[in-house]
mmCIF file of C-alpha atoms in Angstrom:
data_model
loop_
_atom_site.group_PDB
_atom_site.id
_atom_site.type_symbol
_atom_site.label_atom_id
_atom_site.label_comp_id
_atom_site.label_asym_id
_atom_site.label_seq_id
_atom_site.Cartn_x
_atom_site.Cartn_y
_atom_site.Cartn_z
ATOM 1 C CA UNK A 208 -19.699 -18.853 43.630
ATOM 2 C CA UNK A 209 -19.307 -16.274 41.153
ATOM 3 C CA UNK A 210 -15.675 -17.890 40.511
ATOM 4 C CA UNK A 211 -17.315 -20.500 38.472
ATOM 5 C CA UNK A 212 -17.924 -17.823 35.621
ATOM 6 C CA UNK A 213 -14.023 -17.269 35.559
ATOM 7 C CA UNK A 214 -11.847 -19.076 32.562
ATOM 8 C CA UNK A 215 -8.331 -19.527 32.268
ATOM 9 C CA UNK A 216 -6.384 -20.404 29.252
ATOM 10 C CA UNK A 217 -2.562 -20.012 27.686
ATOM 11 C CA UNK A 218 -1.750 -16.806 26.313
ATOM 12 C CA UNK A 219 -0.737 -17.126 22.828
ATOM 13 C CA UNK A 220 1.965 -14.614 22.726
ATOM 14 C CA UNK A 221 4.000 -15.875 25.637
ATOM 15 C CA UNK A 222 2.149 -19.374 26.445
ATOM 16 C CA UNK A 223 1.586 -17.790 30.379
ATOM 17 C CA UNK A 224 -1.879 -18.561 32.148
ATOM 18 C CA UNK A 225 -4.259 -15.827 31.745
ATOM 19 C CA UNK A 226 -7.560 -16.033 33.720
ATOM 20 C CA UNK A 227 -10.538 -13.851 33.191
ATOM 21 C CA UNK A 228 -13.380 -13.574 31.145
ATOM 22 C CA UNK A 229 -13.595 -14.801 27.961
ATOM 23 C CA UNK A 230 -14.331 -13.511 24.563
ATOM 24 C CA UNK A 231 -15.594 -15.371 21.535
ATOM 25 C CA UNK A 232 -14.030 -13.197 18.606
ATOM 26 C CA UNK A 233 -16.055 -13.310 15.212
ATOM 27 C CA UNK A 234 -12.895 -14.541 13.698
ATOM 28 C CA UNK A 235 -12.798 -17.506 15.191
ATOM 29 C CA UNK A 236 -10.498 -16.519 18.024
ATOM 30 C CA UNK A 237 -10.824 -15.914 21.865
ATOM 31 C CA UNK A 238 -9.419 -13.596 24.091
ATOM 32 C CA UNK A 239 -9.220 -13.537 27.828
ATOM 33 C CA UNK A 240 -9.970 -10.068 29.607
ATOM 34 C CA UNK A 241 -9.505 -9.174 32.844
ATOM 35 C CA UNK A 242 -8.890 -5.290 34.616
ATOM 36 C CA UNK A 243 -5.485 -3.918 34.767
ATOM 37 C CA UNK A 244 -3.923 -5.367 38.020
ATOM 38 C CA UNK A 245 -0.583 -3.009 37.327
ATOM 39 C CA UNK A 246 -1.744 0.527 36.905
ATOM 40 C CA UNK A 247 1.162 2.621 36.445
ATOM 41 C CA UNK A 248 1.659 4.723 38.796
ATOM 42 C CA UNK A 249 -1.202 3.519 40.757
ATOM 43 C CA UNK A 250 -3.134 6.236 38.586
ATOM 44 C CA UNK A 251 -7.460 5.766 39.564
ATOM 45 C CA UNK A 252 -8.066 6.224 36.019
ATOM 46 C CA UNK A 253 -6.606 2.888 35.218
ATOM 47 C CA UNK A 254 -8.856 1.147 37.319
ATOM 48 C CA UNK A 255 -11.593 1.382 34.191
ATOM 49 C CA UNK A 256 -9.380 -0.566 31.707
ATOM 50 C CA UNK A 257 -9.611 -4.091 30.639
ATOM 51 C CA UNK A 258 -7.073 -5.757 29.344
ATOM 52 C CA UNK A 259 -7.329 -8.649 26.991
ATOM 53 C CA UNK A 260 -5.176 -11.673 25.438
ATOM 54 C CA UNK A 261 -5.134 -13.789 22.898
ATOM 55 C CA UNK A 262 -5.646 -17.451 23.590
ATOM 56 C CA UNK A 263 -5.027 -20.857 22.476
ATOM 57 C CA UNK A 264 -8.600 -22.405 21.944
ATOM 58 C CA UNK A 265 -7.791 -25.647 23.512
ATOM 59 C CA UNK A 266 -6.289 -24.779 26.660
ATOM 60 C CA UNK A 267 -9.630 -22.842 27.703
ATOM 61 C CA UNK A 268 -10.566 -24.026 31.110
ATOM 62 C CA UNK A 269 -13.878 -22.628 33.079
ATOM 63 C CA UNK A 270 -13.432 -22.794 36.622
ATOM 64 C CA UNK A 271 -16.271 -25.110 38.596
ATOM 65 C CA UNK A 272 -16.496 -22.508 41.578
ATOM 66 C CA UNK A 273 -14.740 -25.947 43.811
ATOM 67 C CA UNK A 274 -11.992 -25.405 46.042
ATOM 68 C CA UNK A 275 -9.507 -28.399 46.999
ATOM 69 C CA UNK A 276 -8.491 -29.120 50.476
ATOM 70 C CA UNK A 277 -5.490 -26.378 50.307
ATOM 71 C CA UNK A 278 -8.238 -23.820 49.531
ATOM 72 C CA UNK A 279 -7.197 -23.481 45.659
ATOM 73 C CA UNK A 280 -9.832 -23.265 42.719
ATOM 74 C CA UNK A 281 -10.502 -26.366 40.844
ATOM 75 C CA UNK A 282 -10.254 -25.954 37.051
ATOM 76 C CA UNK A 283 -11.981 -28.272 34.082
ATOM 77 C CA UNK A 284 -8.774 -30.086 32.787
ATOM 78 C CA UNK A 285 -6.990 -30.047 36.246
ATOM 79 C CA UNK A 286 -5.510 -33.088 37.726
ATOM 80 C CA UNK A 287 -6.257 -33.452 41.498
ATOM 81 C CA UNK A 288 -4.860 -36.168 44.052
ATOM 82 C CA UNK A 289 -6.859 -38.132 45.861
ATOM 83 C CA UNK A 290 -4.613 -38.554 49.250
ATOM 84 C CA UNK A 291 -6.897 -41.736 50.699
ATOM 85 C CA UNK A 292 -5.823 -43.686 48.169
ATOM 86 C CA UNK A 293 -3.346 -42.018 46.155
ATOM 87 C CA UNK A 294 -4.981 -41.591 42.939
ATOM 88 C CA UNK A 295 -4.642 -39.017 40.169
ATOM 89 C CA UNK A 296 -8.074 -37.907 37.871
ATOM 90 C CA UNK A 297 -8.689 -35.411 35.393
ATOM 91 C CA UNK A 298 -11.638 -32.860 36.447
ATOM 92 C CA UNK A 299 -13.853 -32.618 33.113
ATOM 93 C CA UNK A 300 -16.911 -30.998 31.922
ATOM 94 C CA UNK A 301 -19.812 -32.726 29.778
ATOM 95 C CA UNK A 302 -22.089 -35.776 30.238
ATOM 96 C CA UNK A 303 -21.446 -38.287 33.175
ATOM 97 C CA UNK A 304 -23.871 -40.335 35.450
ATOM 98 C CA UNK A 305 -24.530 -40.114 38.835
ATOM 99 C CA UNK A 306 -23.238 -43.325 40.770
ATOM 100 C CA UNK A 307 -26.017 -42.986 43.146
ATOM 101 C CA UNK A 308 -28.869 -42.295 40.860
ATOM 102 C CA UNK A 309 -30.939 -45.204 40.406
ATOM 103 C CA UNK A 310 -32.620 -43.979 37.060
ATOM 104 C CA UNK A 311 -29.404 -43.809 35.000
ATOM 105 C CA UNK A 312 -30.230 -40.479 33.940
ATOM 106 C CA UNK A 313 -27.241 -38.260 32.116
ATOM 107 C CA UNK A 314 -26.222 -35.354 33.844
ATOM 108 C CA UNK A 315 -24.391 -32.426 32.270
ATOM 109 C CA UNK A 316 -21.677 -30.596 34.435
ATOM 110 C CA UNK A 317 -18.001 -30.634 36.163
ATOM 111 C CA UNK A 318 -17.138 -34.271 37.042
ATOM 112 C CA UNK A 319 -14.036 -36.425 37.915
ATOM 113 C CA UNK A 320 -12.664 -38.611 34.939
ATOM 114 C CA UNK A 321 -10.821 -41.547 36.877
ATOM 115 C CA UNK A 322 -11.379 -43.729 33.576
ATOM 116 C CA UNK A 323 -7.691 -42.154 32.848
ATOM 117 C CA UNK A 324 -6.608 -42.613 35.842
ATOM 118 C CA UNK A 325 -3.450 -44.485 37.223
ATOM 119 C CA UNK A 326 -4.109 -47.194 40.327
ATOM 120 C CA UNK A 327 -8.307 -47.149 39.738
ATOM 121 C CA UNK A 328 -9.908 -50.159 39.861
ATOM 122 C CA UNK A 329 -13.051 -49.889 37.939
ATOM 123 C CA UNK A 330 -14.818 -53.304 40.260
ATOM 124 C CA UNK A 331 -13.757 -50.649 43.105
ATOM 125 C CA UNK A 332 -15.523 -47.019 41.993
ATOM 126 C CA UNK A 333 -14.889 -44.368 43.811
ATOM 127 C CA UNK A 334 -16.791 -41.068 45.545
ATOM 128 C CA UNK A 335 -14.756 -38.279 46.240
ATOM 129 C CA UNK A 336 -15.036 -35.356 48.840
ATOM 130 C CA UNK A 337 -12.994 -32.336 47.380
ATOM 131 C CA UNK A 338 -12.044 -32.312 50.927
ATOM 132 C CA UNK A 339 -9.572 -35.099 50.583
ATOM 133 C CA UNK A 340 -8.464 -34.108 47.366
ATOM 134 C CA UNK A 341 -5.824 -31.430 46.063
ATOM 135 C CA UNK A 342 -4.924 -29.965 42.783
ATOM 136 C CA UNK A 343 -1.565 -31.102 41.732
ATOM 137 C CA UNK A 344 -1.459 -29.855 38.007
ATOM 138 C CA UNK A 345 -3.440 -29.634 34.827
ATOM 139 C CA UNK A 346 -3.240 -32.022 31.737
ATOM 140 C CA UNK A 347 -1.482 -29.087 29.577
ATOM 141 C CA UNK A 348 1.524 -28.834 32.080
ATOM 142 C CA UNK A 349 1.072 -32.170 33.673
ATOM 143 C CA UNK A 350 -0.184 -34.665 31.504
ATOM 144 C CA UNK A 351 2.422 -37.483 33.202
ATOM 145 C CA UNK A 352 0.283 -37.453 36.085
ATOM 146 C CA UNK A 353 -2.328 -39.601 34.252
ATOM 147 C CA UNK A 354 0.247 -41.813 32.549
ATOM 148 C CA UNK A 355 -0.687 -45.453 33.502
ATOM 149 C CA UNK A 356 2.205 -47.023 35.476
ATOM 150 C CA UNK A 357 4.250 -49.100 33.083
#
């Protein structure tokens, strides 16, 4: 479970994904740092260095430590399918509520947004097993996936 700690965001210089661990800069900015995976010349001393990006703020993503049913990690701000009844939902981070918990009480955590999403039926609800469902994009590359059906 230590993937949860992991982030991902857009580079700035080249817009590419970058995942790693992130930096809060005192100016404001964050960076993304992760070890060199490309050591030239497969040297051992290379092993020790981090490298870091530059990233745009609102594309940072933390991962939830969830795998979908293909075995790939589940980001906050990914889209996932839901194959049993072809829906599309935006995985989120903040305050939701339990369906099943009687008191109403907020919880705060990684939770599936299907108020955005096409085909739901709010009289219907749904649970979902990660199981069943499968990442399919991310609102920054993807956001037609939560566009409401004409």
């Amino acid at each position: 479970m230590e993937d949860r700690y992991l982030f991902k965001a857009k580079r700035i210089d080249n817009g590419e994904w970058e995942i790693g661990s992130l930096i809060a800069l005192p100016t404001g900015e964050y960076e993304i740092s992760n070890k060199c995976n490309n050591p030239p010349d497969c040297d051992p001393m290379w092993d020790k260095v981090v490298i870091t990006h530059k990233v745009e703020p609102p594309t940072i993503c933390q991962c939830t430590g969830l795998k979908d049913k293909n075995g790939n990690m589940i980001w906050e701000n990914d889209v996932i399918k839901y194959h049993f009844r072809d829906l599309y939902a935006q995985i989120r981070y903040g305050e939701y509520q339990n369906c099943f918990d009687s008191q109403k009480a907020e919880h705060i955590g990684f939770y599936v947004d299907w108020s955005e999403s096409r085909n739901y039926r709010k009289d219907l609800g749904y649970w979902i097993n990660m199981v069943n469902a499968e990442v399919v994009g991310n609102i920054f590359d993807n956001a037609e996936l939560l566009e409401s059906e004409g």
